[in-house]
Amino acid sequence: MKVNGKSMRSIWPVGDAAVKVIDQRLLPYQFKVCELARAGDAEHAIRTMMVRGAPLIGVTGAYGLALALRADPSDAALAGAHARLLDSRPTAVNLRWALDRVRDAVVELPPSERAAAAWEEAGGIAREDVALNSAIGANGAEILRALHNRLRRTVNVLTHCNTGWLAAVDFGTALSAVYAAHDKGIPVHVWVDETRPRNQGLLTVWELAAHGVPHTLIVDNAGGHLMQRGQVDVVIVGADRVTARGDVANKIGTYLKAVAALDSGIPFYAAVPSPTIDWELEKGEDIPIEERAPSEVLEVAGLDADGNTVRAKLLPEGSAVANPAFDITPARLVTGIITERGVAEPWRLRDLFPELPPTDD
Ligand code: MRU
């Protein structure tokens, strides 16, 4: 996608010993590129949410493991870096998937060959991510086209969190569908949930504005009201992990949008590249939910009158706070899962992946 007319991705290699990323904690106020040259840098970037979004977390982890092997290609270093990176954020399964893939690609190699092979594998994961999310865009755009053909007016999409190119390597997941539809001339307007406490909705606004997609920022509690009033035609979100039976873990607040959508008869889709599907888990309840720092809830950030980024306290420290970062939307509330292979009802998700071994039932 483009920033100020220049093509950009959310992560890119610099030679074969570092990657650059955008510090997403500073957006939309400040655009700053940072270099990650050591595994510890990658771990820090994921932990602090300098990079975020399930696919990007996975790709950053993959490069981080490759950087660890450049410093020390031993078996112990491989296992240690894999464990530390895996621990950096628990919910998005893309991280485990990408780390396992890099580890499996190098573990049988002599140590002297591991760093180069890991770097190549991480680059392959990044390139694949772009292809998967481009295909998701094409498949999701057909849903928006069908709605437009029926309604004969602008299609109003409601989305939660940030699922655009910042959250992946390029294009994104749910927003990839919006971009593809917009680029094909299908008129779309996006209701953007603010997504407290980290306000990833502001990243979505920044992306949509740059791409020229009409959009409106709303507070997280406005969606249900808009749905009741017929001002939302479809909800499309991303996911951090989807179980084999189609339960969807996504940013906190997603579940409430799905409940409201069902009550108002509005279709609810999750746009999900296959590395986000955890075929080893059946039940959404078994997905680990990240609990983040109370300070995220107790403070807000913004610009002061002089344009400086400032943080302001909402309550005194010591107030009781819970800050679960994700929730589970049960498959029964999900109309369809948009993947790179096509769109399936949650209970038919496996049919899109016939190469998987059959299940017991
Ligand atoms: O905490 P974040 O910002 O990493 O959470 C991101 C989300 O929940 C996205 O909706 C999800 O990763 C899908 S994005 C491609």
PDB file of C-alpha atoms in Angstrom, residues 159-281:
ATOM      1  CA  THR A 159     -14.907  -3.168  11.365  1.00  0.00           C
ATOM      2  CA  HIS A 160     -13.071  -3.512  14.658  1.00  0.00           C
ATOM      3  CA  CYS A 161      -9.386  -2.979  15.460  1.00  0.00           C
ATOM      4  CA  ASN A 162      -6.854  -2.594  12.640  1.00  0.00           C
ATOM      5  CA  THR A 163      -6.759  -5.312  10.026  1.00  0.00           C
ATOM      6  CA  GLY A 164      -5.078  -3.392   7.225  1.00  0.00           C
ATOM      7  CA  TRP A 165      -1.599  -3.555   5.715  1.00  0.00           C
ATOM      8  CA  LEU A 166      -0.098  -2.360   9.006  1.00  0.00           C
ATOM      9  CA  ALA A 167      -1.366  -5.543  10.674  1.00  0.00           C
ATOM     10  CA  ALA A 168       0.033  -7.824   7.971  1.00  0.00           C
ATOM     11  CA  VAL A 169       2.919  -7.358   5.524  1.00  0.00           C
ATOM     12  CA  ASP A 170       0.695  -5.776   2.901  1.00  0.00           C
ATOM     13  CA  PHE A 171      -3.047  -5.393   2.121  1.00  0.00           C
ATOM     14  CA  GLY A 172      -4.276  -6.804   5.442  1.00  0.00           C
ATOM     15  CA  THR A 173      -7.211  -9.136   6.053  1.00  0.00           C
ATOM     16  CA  ALA A 174     -10.650  -7.540   6.584  1.00  0.00           C
ATOM     17  CA  LEU A 175      -9.422  -4.236   5.159  1.00  0.00           C
ATOM     18  CA  SER A 176      -7.932  -6.068   2.186  1.00  0.00           C
ATOM     19  CA  ALA A 177     -11.536  -6.862   1.172  1.00  0.00           C
ATOM     20  CA  VAL A 178     -12.463  -3.200   1.556  1.00  0.00           C
ATOM     21  CA  TYR A 179      -9.463  -2.029  -0.478  1.00  0.00           C
ATOM     22  CA  ALA A 180     -10.157  -4.559  -3.222  1.00  0.00           C
ATOM     23  CA  ALA A 181     -13.830  -3.552  -3.422  1.00  0.00           C
ATOM     24  CA  HIS A 182     -12.979   0.161  -3.461  1.00  0.00           C
ATOM     25  CA  ASP A 183     -10.353  -0.403  -6.176  1.00  0.00           C
ATOM     26  CA  LYS A 184     -12.937  -2.293  -8.274  1.00  0.00           C
ATOM     27  CA  GLY A 185     -15.316   0.664  -8.064  1.00  0.00           C
ATOM     28  CA  ILE A 186     -17.742  -0.876  -5.554  1.00  0.00           C
ATOM     29  CA  PRO A 187     -18.855   2.017  -3.310  1.00  0.00           C
ATOM     30  CA  VAL A 188     -18.017   1.244   0.322  1.00  0.00           C
ATOM     31  CA  HIS A 189     -18.079   3.240   3.535  1.00  0.00           C
ATOM     32  CA  VAL A 190     -16.446   1.912   6.709  1.00  0.00           C
ATOM     33  CA  TRP A 191     -17.594   2.460  10.297  1.00  0.00           C
ATOM     34  CA  VAL A 192     -14.338   2.254  12.256  1.00  0.00           C
ATOM     35  CA  ASP A 193     -14.529   1.202  15.909  1.00  0.00           C
ATOM     36  CA  GLU A 194     -12.123   3.233  18.004  1.00  0.00           C
ATOM     37  CA  THR A 195     -10.958  -0.017  19.706  1.00  0.00           C
ATOM     38  CA  ARG A 196     -10.081   1.050  23.224  1.00  0.00           C
ATOM     39  CA  PRO A 197      -7.720   0.824  24.975  1.00  0.00           C
ATOM     40  CA  ARG A 198      -4.962   0.787  22.310  1.00  0.00           C
ATOM     41  CA  ASN A 199      -7.102   2.635  19.753  1.00  0.00           C
ATOM     42  CA  GLN A 200      -6.068   0.558  16.755  1.00  0.00           C
ATOM     43  CA  GLY A 201      -9.099   2.109  15.019  1.00  0.00           C
ATOM     44  CA  LEU A 202      -6.966   5.224  14.592  1.00  0.00           C
ATOM     45  CA  LEU A 203      -4.540   3.167  12.508  1.00  0.00           C
ATOM     46  CA  THR A 204      -7.505   2.022  10.427  1.00  0.00           C
ATOM     47  CA  VAL A 205      -8.627   5.621   9.897  1.00  0.00           C
ATOM     48  CA  TRP A 206      -5.067   6.560   8.893  1.00  0.00           C
ATOM     49  CA  GLU A 207      -4.925   3.696   6.369  1.00  0.00           C
ATOM     50  CA  LEU A 208      -8.372   4.293   4.897  1.00  0.00           C
ATOM     51  CA  ALA A 209      -7.739   8.030   4.537  1.00  0.00           C
ATOM     52  CA  ALA A 210      -4.464   7.354   2.710  1.00  0.00           C
ATOM     53  CA  HIS A 211      -6.289   5.017   0.310  1.00  0.00           C
ATOM     54  CA  GLY A 212      -9.256   7.344  -0.221  1.00  0.00           C
ATOM     55  CA  VAL A 213     -11.864   5.000   1.260  1.00  0.00           C
ATOM     56  CA  PRO A 214     -14.833   6.849   2.865  1.00  0.00           C
ATOM     57  CA  HIS A 215     -14.976   6.092   6.586  1.00  0.00           C
ATOM     58  CA  THR A 216     -16.293   7.360   9.942  1.00  0.00           C
ATOM     59  CA  LEU A 217     -14.695   6.819  13.351  1.00  0.00           C
ATOM     60  CA  ILE A 218     -17.112   5.705  16.077  1.00  0.00           C
ATOM     61  CA  VAL A 219     -16.735   4.867  19.753  1.00  0.00           C
ATOM     62  CA  ASP A 220     -16.759   1.171  20.519  1.00  0.00           C
ATOM     63  CA  ASN A 221     -20.284   1.201  21.919  1.00  0.00           C
ATOM     64  CA  ALA A 222     -21.912   2.838  18.864  1.00  0.00           C
ATOM     65  CA  GLY A 223     -21.964  -0.207  16.569  1.00  0.00           C
ATOM     66  CA  GLY A 224     -25.069  -1.871  18.010  1.00  0.00           C
ATOM     67  CA  HIS A 225     -27.072   1.339  17.704  1.00  0.00           C
ATOM     68  CA  LEU A 226     -26.003   1.804  14.070  1.00  0.00           C
ATOM     69  CA  MET A 227     -26.929  -1.793  13.299  1.00  0.00           C
ATOM     70  CA  GLN A 228     -30.417  -1.363  14.782  1.00  0.00           C
ATOM     71  CA  ARG A 229     -30.890   1.725  12.596  1.00  0.00           C
ATOM     72  CA  GLY A 230     -29.987  -0.112   9.378  1.00  0.00           C
ATOM     73  CA  GLN A 231     -26.749   1.838   8.988  1.00  0.00           C
ATOM     74  CA  VAL A 232     -24.516  -1.242   8.841  1.00  0.00           C
ATOM     75  CA  ASP A 233     -24.817  -3.802   6.026  1.00  0.00           C
ATOM     76  CA  VAL A 234     -22.022  -6.165   7.019  1.00  0.00           C
ATOM     77  CA  VAL A 235     -19.459  -6.614   9.784  1.00  0.00           C
ATOM     78  CA  ILE A 236     -15.996  -7.772   8.717  1.00  0.00           C
ATOM     79  CA  VAL A 237     -13.225  -8.275  11.264  1.00  0.00           C
ATOM     80  CA  GLY A 238      -9.866 -10.035  11.286  1.00  0.00           C
ATOM     81  CA  ALA A 239      -8.747 -12.730  13.721  1.00  0.00           C
ATOM     82  CA  ASP A 240      -5.809 -13.640  15.891  1.00  0.00           C
ATOM     83  CA  ARG A 241      -6.705 -17.305  16.056  1.00  0.00           C
ATOM     84  CA  VAL A 242      -9.559 -19.385  14.645  1.00  0.00           C
ATOM     85  CA  THR A 243     -10.160 -22.888  15.952  1.00  0.00           C
ATOM     86  CA  ALA A 244     -10.894 -25.942  13.814  1.00  0.00           C
ATOM     87  CA  ARG A 245     -14.618 -25.578  14.502  1.00  0.00           C
ATOM     88  CA  GLY A 246     -14.572 -21.877  13.570  1.00  0.00           C
ATOM     89  CA  ASP A 247     -14.527 -20.040  16.902  1.00  0.00           C
ATOM     90  CA  VAL A 248     -12.851 -16.667  16.344  1.00  0.00           C
ATOM     91  CA  ALA A 249     -10.437 -14.951  18.751  1.00  0.00           C
ATOM     92  CA  ASN A 250     -10.088 -11.292  17.885  1.00  0.00           C
ATOM     93  CA  LYS A 251      -9.623  -7.909  19.548  1.00  0.00           C
ATOM     94  CA  ILE A 252     -11.666  -7.366  22.706  1.00  0.00           C
ATOM     95  CA  GLY A 253     -15.163  -6.168  21.798  1.00  0.00           C
ATOM     96  CA  THR A 254     -15.510  -8.295  18.668  1.00  0.00           C
ATOM     97  CA  TYR A 255     -17.906 -10.699  20.402  1.00  0.00           C
ATOM     98  CA  LEU A 256     -20.330  -7.901  21.283  1.00  0.00           C
ATOM     99  CA  LYS A 257     -20.385  -6.791  17.646  1.00  0.00           C
ATOM    100  CA  ALA A 258     -21.212 -10.338  16.558  1.00  0.00           C
ATOM    101  CA  VAL A 259     -24.075 -10.576  19.087  1.00  0.00           C
ATOM    102  CA  ALA A 260     -25.491  -7.262  17.924  1.00  0.00           C
ATOM    103  CA  ALA A 261     -25.099  -8.254  14.266  1.00  0.00           C
ATOM    104  CA  LEU A 262     -27.058 -11.473  14.819  1.00  0.00           C
ATOM    105  CA  ASP A 263     -29.816  -9.588  16.627  1.00  0.00           C
ATOM    106  CA  SER A 264     -30.106  -7.136  13.725  1.00  0.00           C
ATOM    107  CA  GLY A 265     -29.853  -9.809  11.008  1.00  0.00           C
ATOM    108  CA  ILE A 266     -26.543  -8.469   9.707  1.00  0.00           C
ATOM    109  CA  PRO A 267     -23.914 -10.871   8.303  1.00  0.00           C
ATOM    110  CA  PHE A 268     -20.713 -11.165  10.365  1.00  0.00           C
ATOM    111  CA  TYR A 269     -17.506 -12.311   8.638  1.00  0.00           C
ATOM    112  CA  ALA A 270     -13.958 -12.909   9.845  1.00  0.00           C
ATOM    113  CA  ALA A 271     -11.203 -12.532   7.244  1.00  0.00           C
ATOM    114  CA  VAL A 272      -8.529 -15.074   8.073  1.00  0.00           C
ATOM    115  CA  PRO A 273      -5.361 -16.208   6.278  1.00  0.00           C
ATOM    116  CA  SER A 274      -4.708 -19.926   6.852  1.00  0.00           C
ATOM    117  CA  PRO A 275      -1.720 -19.374   9.230  1.00  0.00           C
ATOM    118  CA  THR A 276      -4.283 -17.858  11.649  1.00  0.00           C
ATOM    119  CA  ILE A 277      -6.208 -21.153  11.834  1.00  0.00           C
ATOM    120  CA  ASP A 278      -5.192 -23.389  14.740  1.00  0.00           C
ATOM    121  CA  TRP A 279      -6.242 -26.850  13.575  1.00  0.00           C
ATOM    122  CA  GLU A 280      -4.992 -28.296  16.885  1.00  0.00           C
ATOM    123  CA  LEU A 281      -7.695 -26.517  18.907  1.00  0.00           C
TER     124      LEU A 281
END
